[in-house]
Tab-separated table of C-alpha atoms in Angstrom:
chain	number	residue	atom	x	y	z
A	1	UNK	CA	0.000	0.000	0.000
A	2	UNK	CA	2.935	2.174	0.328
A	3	UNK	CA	4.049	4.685	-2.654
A	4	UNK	CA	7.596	4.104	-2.294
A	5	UNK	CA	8.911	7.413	-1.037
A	6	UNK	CA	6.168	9.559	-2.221
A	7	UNK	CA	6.787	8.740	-6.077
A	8	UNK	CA	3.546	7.342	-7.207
A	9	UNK	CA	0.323	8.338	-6.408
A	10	UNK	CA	-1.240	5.770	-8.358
A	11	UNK	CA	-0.810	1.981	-9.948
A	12	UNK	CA	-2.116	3.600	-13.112
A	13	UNK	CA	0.094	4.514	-16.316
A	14	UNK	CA	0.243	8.261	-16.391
A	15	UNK	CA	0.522	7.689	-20.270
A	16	UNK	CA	-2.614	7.448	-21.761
A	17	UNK	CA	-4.739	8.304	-25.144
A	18	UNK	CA	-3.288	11.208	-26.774
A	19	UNK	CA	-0.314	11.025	-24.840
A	20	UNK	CA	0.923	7.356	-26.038
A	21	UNK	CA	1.298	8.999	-29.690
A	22	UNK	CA	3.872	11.819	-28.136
A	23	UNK	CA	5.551	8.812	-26.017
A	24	UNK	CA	5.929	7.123	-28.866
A	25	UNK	CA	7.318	9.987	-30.727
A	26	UNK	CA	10.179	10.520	-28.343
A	27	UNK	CA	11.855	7.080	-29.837
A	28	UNK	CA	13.407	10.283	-32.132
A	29	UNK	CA	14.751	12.565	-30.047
A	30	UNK	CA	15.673	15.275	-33.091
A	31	UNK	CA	12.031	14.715	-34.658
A	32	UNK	CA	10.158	14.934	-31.452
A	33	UNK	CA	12.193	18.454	-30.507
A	34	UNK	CA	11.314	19.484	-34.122
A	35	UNK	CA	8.079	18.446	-34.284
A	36	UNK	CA	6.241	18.434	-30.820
A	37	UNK	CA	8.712	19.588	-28.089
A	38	UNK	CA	6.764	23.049	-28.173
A	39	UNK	CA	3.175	22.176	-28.261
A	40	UNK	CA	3.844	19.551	-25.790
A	41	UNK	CA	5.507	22.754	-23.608
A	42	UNK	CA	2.483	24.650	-23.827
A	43	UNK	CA	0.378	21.813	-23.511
A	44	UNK	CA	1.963	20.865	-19.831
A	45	UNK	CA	2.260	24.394	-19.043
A	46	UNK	CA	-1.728	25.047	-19.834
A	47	UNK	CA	-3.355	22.115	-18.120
A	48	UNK	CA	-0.253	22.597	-14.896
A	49	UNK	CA	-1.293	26.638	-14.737
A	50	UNK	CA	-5.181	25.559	-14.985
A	51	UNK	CA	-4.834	22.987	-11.950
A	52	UNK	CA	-2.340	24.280	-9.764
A	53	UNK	CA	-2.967	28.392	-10.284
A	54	UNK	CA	0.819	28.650	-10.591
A	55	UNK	CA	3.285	28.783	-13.933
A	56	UNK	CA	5.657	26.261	-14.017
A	57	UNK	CA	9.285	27.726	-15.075
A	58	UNK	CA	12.164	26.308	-13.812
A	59	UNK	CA	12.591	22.094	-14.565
A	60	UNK	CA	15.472	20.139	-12.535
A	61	UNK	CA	16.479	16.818	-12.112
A	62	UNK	CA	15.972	16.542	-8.063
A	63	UNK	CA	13.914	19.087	-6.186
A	64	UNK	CA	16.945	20.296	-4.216
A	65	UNK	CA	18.088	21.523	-7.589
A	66	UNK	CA	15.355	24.546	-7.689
A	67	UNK	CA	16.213	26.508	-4.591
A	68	UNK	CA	19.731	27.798	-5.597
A	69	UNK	CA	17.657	29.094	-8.795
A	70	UNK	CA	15.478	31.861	-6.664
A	71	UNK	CA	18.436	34.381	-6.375
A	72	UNK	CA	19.036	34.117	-10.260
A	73	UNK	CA	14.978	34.243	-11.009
A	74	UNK	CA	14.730	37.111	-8.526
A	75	UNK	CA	17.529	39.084	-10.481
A	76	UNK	CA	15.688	39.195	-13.948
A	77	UNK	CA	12.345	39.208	-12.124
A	78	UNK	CA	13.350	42.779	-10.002
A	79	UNK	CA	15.292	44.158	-13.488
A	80	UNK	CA	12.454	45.396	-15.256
A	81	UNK	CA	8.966	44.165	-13.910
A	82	UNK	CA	5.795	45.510	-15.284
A	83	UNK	CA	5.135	47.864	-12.645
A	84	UNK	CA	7.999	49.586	-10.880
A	85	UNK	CA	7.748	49.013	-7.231
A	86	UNK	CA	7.737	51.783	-4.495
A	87	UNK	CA	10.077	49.174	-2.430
A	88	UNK	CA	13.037	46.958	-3.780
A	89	UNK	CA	15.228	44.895	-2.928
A	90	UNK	CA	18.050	46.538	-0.370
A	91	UNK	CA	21.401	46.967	-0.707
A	92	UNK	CA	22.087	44.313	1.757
A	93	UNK	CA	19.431	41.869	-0.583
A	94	UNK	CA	21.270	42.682	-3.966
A	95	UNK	CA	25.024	42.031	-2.858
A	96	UNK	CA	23.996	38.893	-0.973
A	97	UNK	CA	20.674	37.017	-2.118
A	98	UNK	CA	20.732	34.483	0.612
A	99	UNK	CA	17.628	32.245	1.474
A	100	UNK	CA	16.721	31.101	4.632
A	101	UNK	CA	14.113	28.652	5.659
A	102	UNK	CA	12.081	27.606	8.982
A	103	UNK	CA	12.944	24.705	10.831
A	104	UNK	CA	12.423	20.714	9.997
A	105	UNK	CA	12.648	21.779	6.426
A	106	UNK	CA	14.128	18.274	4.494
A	107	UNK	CA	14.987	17.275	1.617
A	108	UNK	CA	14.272	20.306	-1.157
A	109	UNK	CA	16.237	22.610	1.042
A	110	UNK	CA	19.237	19.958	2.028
A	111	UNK	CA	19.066	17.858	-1.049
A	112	UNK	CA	19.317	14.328	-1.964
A	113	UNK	CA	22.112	13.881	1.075
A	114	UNK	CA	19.179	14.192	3.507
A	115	UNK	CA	18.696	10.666	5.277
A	116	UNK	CA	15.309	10.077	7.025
A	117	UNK	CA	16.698	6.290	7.991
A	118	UNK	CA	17.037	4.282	10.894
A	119	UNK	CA	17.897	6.997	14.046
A	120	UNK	CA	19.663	8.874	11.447
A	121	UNK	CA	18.984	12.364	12.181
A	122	UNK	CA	18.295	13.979	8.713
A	123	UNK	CA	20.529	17.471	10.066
A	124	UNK	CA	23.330	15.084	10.365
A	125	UNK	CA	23.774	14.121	6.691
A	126	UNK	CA	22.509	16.908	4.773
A	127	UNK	CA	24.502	19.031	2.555
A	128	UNK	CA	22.970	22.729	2.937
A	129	UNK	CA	23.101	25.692	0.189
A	130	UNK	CA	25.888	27.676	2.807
A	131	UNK	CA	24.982	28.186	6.104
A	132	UNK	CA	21.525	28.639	6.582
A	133	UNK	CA	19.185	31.051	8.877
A	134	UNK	CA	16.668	28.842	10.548
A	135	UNK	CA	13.925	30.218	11.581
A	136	UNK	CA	11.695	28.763	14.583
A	137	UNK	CA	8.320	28.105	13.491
A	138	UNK	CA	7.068	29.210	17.140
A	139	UNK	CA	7.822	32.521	15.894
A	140	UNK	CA	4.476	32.555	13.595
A	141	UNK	CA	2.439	32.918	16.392
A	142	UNK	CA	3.463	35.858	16.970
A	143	UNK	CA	3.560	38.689	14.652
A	144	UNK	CA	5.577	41.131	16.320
A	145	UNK	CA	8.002	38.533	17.143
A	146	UNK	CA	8.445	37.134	13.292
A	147	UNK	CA	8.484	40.483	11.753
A	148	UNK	CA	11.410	41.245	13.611
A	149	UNK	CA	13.053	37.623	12.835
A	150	UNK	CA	12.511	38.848	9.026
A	151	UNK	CA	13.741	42.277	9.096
A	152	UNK	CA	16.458	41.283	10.400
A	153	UNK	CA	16.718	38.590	7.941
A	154	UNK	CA	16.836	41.415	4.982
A	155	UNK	CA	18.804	43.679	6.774
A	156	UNK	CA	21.866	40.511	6.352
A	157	UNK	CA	20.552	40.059	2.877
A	158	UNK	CA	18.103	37.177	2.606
A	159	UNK	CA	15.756	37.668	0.173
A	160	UNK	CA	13.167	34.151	0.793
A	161	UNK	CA	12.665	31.809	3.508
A	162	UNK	CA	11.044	28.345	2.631
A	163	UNK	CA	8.270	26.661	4.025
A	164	UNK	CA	6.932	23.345	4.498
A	165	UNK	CA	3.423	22.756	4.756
A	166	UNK	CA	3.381	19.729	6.335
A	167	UNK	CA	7.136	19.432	8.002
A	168	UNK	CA	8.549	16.382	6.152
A	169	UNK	CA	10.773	15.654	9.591
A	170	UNK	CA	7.498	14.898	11.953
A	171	UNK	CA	3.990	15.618	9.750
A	172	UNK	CA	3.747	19.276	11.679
A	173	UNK	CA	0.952	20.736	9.820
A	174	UNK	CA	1.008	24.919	9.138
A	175	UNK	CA	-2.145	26.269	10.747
A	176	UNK	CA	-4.198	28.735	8.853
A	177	UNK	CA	-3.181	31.487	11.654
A	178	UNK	CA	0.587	30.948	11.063
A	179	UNK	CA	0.157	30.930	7.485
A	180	UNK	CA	-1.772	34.124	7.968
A	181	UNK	CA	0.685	35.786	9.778
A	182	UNK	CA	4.181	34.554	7.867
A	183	UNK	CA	2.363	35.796	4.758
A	184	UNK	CA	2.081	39.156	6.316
A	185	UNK	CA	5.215	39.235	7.490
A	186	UNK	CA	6.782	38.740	4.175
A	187	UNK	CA	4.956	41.036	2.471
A	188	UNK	CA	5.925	43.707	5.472
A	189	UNK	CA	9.281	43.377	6.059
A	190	UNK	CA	10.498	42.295	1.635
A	191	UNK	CA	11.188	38.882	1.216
A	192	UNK	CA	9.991	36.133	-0.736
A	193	UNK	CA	8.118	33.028	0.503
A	194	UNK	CA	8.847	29.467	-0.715
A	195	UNK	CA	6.726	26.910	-0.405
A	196	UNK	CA	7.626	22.953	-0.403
A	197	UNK	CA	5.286	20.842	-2.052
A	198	UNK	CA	7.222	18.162	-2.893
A	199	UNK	CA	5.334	15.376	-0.915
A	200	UNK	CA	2.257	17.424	-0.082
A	201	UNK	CA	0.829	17.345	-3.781
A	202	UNK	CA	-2.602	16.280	-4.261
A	203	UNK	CA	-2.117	14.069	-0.709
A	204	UNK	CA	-3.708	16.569	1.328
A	205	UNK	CA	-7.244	17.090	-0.379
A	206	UNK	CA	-5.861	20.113	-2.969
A	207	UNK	CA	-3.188	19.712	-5.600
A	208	UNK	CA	-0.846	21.754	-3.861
A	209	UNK	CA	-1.292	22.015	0.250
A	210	UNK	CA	-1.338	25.641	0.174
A	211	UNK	CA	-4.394	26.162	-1.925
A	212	UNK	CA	-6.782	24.451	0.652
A	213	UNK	CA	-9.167	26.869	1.486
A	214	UNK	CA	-7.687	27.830	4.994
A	215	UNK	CA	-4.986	28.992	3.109
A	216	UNK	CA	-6.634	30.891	0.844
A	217	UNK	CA	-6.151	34.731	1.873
A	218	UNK	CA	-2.531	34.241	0.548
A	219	UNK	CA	-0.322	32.821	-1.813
A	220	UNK	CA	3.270	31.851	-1.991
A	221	UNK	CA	5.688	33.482	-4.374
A	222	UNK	CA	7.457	30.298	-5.331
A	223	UNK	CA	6.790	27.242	-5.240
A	224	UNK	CA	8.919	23.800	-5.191
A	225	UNK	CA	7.387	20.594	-6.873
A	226	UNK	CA	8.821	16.854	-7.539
A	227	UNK	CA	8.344	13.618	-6.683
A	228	UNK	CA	4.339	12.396	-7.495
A	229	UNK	CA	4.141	15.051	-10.028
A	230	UNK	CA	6.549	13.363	-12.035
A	231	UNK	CA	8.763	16.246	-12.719
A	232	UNK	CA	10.688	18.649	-10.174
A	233	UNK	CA	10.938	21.809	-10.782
A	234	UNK	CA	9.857	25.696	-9.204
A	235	UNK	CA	6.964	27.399	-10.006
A	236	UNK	CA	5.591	30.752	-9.875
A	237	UNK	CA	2.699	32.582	-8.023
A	238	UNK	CA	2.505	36.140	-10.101
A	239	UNK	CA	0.269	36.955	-7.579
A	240	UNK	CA	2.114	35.552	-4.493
A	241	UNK	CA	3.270	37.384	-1.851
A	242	UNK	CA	6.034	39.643	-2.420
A	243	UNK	CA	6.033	39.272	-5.718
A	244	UNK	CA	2.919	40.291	-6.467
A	245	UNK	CA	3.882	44.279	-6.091
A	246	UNK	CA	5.787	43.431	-9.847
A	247	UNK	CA	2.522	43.587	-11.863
A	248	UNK	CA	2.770	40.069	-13.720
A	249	UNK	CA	-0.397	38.743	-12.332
A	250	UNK	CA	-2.577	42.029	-13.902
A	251	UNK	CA	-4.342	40.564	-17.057
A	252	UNK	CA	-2.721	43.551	-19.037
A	253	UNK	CA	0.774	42.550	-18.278
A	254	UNK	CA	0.213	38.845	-19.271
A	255	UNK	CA	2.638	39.218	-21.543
A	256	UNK	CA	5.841	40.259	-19.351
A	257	UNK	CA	4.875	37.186	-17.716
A	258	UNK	CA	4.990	35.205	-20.845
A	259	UNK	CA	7.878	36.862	-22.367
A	260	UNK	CA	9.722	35.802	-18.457
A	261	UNK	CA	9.002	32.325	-18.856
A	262	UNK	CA	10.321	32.211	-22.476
A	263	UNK	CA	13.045	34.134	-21.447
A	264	UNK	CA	13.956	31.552	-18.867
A	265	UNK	CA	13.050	28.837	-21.116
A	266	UNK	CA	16.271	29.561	-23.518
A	267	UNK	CA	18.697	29.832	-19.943
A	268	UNK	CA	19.047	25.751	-19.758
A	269	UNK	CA	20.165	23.296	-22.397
A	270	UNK	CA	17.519	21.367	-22.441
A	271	UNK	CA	13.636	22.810	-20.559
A	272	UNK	CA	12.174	19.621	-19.345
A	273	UNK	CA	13.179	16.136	-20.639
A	274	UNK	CA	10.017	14.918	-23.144
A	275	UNK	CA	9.864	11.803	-21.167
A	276	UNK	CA	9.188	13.688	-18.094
A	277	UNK	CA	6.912	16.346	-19.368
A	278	UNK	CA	4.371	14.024	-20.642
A	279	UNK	CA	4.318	11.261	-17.208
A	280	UNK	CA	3.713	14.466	-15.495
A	281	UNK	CA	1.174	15.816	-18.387
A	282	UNK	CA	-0.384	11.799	-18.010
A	283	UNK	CA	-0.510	12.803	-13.625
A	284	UNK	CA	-2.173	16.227	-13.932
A	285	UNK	CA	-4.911	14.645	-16.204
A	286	UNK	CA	-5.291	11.688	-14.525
A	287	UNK	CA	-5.644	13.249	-10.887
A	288	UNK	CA	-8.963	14.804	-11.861
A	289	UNK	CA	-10.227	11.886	-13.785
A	290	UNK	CA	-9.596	10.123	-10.726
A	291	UNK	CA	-10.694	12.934	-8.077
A	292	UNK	CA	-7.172	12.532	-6.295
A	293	UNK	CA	-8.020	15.393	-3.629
A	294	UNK	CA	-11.352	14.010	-3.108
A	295	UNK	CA	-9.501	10.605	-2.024
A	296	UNK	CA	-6.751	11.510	-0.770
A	297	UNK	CA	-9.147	13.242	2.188
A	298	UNK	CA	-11.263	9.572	2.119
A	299	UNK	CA	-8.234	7.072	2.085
A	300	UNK	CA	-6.612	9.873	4.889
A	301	UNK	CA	-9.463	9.491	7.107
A	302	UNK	CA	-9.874	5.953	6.485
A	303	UNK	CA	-6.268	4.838	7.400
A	304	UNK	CA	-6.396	7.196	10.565
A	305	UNK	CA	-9.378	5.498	11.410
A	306	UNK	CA	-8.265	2.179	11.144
A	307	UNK	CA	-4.888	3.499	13.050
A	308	UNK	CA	-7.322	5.093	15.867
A	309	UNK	CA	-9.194	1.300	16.688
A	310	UNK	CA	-5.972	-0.182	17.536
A	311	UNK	CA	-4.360	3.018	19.192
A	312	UNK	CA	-6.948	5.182	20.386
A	313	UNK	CA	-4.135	7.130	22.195
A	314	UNK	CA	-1.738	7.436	19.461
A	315	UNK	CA	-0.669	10.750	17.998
A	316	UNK	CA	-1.247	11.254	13.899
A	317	UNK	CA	0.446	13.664	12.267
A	318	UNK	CA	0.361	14.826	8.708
A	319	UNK	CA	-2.369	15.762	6.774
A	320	UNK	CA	-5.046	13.594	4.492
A	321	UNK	CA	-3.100	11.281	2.730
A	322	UNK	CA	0.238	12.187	4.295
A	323	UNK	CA	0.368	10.258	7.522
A	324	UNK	CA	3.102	10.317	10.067
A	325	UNK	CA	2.835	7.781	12.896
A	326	UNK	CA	5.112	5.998	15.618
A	327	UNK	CA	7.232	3.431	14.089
A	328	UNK	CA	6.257	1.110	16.962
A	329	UNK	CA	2.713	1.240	15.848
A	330	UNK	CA	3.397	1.252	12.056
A	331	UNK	CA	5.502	-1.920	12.907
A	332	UNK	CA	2.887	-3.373	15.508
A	333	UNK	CA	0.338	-2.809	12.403
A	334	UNK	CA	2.258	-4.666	9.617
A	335	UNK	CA	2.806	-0.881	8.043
A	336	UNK	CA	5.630	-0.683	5.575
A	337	UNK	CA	6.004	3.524	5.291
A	338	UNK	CA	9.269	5.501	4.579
A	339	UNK	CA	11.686	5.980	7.339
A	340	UNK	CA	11.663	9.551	8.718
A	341	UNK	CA	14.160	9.401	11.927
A	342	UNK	CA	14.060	6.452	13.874
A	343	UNK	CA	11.197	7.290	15.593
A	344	UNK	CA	8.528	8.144	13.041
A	345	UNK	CA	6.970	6.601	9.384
A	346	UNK	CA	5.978	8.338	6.925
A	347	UNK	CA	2.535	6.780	5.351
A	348	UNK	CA	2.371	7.323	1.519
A	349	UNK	CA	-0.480	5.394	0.355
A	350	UNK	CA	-1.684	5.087	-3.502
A	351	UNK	CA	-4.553	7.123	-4.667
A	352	UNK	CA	-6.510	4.367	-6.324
A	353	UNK	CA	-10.372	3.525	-5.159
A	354	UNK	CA	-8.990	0.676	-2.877
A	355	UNK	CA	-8.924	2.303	0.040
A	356	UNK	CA	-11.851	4.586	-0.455
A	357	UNK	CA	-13.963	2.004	1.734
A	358	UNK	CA	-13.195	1.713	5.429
A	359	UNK	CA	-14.452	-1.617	5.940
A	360	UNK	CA	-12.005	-2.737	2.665
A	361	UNK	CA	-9.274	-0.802	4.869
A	362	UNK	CA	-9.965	-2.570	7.748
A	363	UNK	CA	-9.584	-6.412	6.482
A	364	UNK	CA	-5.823	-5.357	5.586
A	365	UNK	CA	-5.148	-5.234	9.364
A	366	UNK	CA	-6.997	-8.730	9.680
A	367	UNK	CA	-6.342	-12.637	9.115
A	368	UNK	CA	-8.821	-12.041	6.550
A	369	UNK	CA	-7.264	-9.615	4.425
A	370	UNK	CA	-3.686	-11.819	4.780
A	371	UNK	CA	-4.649	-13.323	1.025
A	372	UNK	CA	-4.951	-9.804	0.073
A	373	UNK	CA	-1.603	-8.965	1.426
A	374	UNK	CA	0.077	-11.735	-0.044
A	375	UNK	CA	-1.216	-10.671	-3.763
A	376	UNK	CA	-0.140	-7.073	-3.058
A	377	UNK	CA	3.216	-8.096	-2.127
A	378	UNK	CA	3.567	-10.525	-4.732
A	379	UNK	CA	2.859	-7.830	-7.597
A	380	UNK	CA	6.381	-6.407	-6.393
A	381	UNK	CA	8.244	-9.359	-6.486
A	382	UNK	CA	10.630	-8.048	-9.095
A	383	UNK	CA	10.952	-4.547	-7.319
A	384	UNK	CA	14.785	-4.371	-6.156
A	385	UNK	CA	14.293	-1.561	-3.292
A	386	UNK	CA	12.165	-3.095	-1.120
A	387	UNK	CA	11.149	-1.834	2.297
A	388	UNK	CA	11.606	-3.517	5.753
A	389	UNK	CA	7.860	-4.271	7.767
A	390	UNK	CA	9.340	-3.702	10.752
A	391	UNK	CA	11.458	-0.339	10.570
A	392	UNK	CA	10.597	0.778	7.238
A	393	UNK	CA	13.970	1.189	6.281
A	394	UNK	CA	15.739	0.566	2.854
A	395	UNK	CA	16.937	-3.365	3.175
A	396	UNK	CA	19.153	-5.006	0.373
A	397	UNK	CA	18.955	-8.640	1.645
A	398	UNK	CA	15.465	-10.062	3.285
A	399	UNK	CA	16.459	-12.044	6.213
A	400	UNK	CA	12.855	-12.859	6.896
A	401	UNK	CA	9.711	-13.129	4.547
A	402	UNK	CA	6.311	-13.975	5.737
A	403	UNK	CA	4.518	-15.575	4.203
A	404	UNK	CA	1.470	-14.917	5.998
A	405	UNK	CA	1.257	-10.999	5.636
A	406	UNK	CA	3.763	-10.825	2.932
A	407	UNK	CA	6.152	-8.490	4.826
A	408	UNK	CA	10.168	-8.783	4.235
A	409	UNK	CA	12.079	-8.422	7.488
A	410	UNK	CA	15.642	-6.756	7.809
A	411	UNK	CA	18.863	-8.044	9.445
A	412	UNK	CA	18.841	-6.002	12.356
A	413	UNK	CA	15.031	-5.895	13.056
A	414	UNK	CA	15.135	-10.110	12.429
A	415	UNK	CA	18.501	-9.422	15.622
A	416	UNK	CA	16.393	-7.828	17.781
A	417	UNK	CA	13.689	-10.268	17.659
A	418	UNK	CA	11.280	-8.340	15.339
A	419	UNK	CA	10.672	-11.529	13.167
A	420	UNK	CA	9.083	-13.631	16.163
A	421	UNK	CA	5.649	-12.416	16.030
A	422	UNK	CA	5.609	-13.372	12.016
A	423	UNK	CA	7.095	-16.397	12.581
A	424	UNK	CA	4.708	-17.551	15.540
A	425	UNK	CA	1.946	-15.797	13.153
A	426	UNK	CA	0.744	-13.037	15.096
A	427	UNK	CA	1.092	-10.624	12.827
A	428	UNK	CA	-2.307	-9.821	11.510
A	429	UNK	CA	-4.003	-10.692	14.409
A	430	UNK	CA	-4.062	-7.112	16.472
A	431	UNK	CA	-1.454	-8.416	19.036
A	432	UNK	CA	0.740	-6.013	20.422
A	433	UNK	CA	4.610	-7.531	19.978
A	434	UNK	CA	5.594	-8.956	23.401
């Protein structure tokens, strides 16, 4: 049941009807840049802009990659905008264009050296873009209090701070106040605001997090996008905050916008790989042929559900289809999730109509729903990164592989006695582990 990481939303192939021509079409690389590279471009671009109200405009290989970008987009965005704004950047913005982000933010800020494994804290393996400012998130509760965080962050020459929605280090969701108020802040004291989406898209009942409707009052200027989407990359709010003061978001300047996004189009060798554009093209038509939002709120509340019967006590965090529980319990439950730090999994069920019924939900927790199990896990026989049932962690070698809910069991977890309650066939059953 678990999407690997956060990479697929779905079992379904993203390329369907009049995308399997254009698939097909990329066997020639020269002929498909010739002959459909640009009206596949404003295809994406048109159906991406029409879903997620921003423009996408910046296309990396790893989400990481789009944050060093900002400074550079920021330049040629300030240069000549559309409307000349009473406020710039400052002196102290221009000569140093640094970005600084709250706390708990992962992998798009640290990059792919980030490790959410095994009581591996992620801050201890990162790789961060210089030495960051990290801001306290206990400061948005405050107004006075994060103003002055921010104005002091422009007056050493930070010009954005990035933001998770839902922290990817323990499921912390934003509250509409705090969002509210770090929006404000922004636009008072001049700097841009970032937003992660990375693992938030379409799991939390919108396609991006931030355009749920108790976010609504404001919008981010940027905004960072991978993993389920099928292609990372940055995108732009013209009428986020901060940026909106530029005049590309005012219908008569729709074309400084457009002339931007060309502009940055011709920066990069290559915009988007054709392989990439059209799996993410297949996602963004898909998700509302399949009313992802819609289920990711049913399968969310379904799962926590079936969580709260066997731990009524038992902390949740996360939001709709982004679940974040105790790695005891995720163990205790025959949950294979994604390793956040030892303490914590990270829940990343498929989208598909599956686990739209509770009662359907339920038998996968059950001796009856072990035949079910065993089919699932059987349909990833051939999968070489496979996940261990008991610590959701990465393992290379299965020590241990019941047969009865299909689960693979590591070396260390089989060491510490983990394997015992599959081999004496309690698992399934709603016994605790002894």
């Amino acid at each position: 049941m678990n999407a690997d990481w956060g990479y697929f939303l779905t079992k379904k192939s993203p390329i369907r009807g009049f995308l399997i021509d254009l698939w097909h079409a990329t066997i020639n690389p020269l002929d498909f840049r010739a002959k459909h590279q640009p009206e596949v471009l404003r295809g994406y671009r048109c159906d991406f802009v029409r879903v997620f109200m921003a423009s996408p405009v910046s296309f990396h290989a790893h989400s990481s990659d789009a944050i060093p970008v900002i400074p550079s987009m920021t330049v040629v965005l300030e240069e000549d905008p559309p409307v000349r704004p009473k406020r710039g950047l400052t002196e102290a913005q221009k000569n140093n264009y640094l970005i600084a982000t709250f706390e708990s933010q992962m992998v798009s800020y640290h990059g792919p050296m980030a490790h959410g494994g095994r009581g591996l804290r992620w801050n201890q393996k990162s790789v961060r873009i210089g030495n960051p400012q990290i801001i306290a998130l206990a400061y948005a509760t405050d107004k006075r209090r994060l103003l002055q965080q921010f104005k002091n962050l422009v007056a050493t020459g930070h010009i954005a701070i990035v933001l998770e929605m839902v922290s990817q280090n323990d499921g912390r969701v934003v509250t509409a106040q705090e969002w509210k108020i770090i929006c404000e802040c922004c636009e008072e004291a001049g700097l841009y605001l970032v937003v992660d989406e990375v693992l938030t898209v379409w799991r939390c009942g919108a396609p991006f997090a931030h355009l749920l409707p108790q976010y609504s009052e404001y919008k981010p200027s940027f905004v960072v996008f991978g993993k389920a989407l099928g292609a990372c990359g940055l995108a732009v709010h013209w009428d986020g905050v901060h940026l909106n003061r530029l005049g590309y978001a005012e219908p008569c300047n729709a074309e400084d916008a457009a002339n931007f996004i060309d502009l940055w189009d011709h920066k990069p060798s290559r915009v988007i790989s054709p392989d990439d554009a059209l799996r993410s093209w297949g996602y963004i038509l898909l998700s509302e042929e399949d009313r992802w939002c819609t289920r990711a709120l049913q399968i969310g509340q379904n799962l926590r559900r079936a969580v709260a019967r066997r731990h009524p006590d038992v902390p949740v965090g996360g939001f709709g289809a982004l679940i974040y529980l105790p790695s005891e319990v995720a163990g205790e439950m025959d949950i294979v999730g994604a390793a956040v730090n030892g303490d914590l999994t990270r829940w990343l069920p498929y989208l598909d109509e599956g686990l739209t019924e509770f009662e359907h939900v339920m038998e996968l927790f059950q001796d009856s729903g072990a035949a079910m199990r065993r089919a699932l896990a059987k349909s990833y026989q051939n999968v070489t990164m496979i996940r261990c049932i008991s610590c959701s962690d990465y393992l290379h070698e299965v020590m241990y592989a019941c047969k009865k809910c299909g689960g693979n069991v590591c070396g260390d977890c089989v060491a510490r006695g983990a394997s015992e309650r599959h081999q004496e066939k309690r698992c399934l059953s709603g016994n605790r582990e002894s």
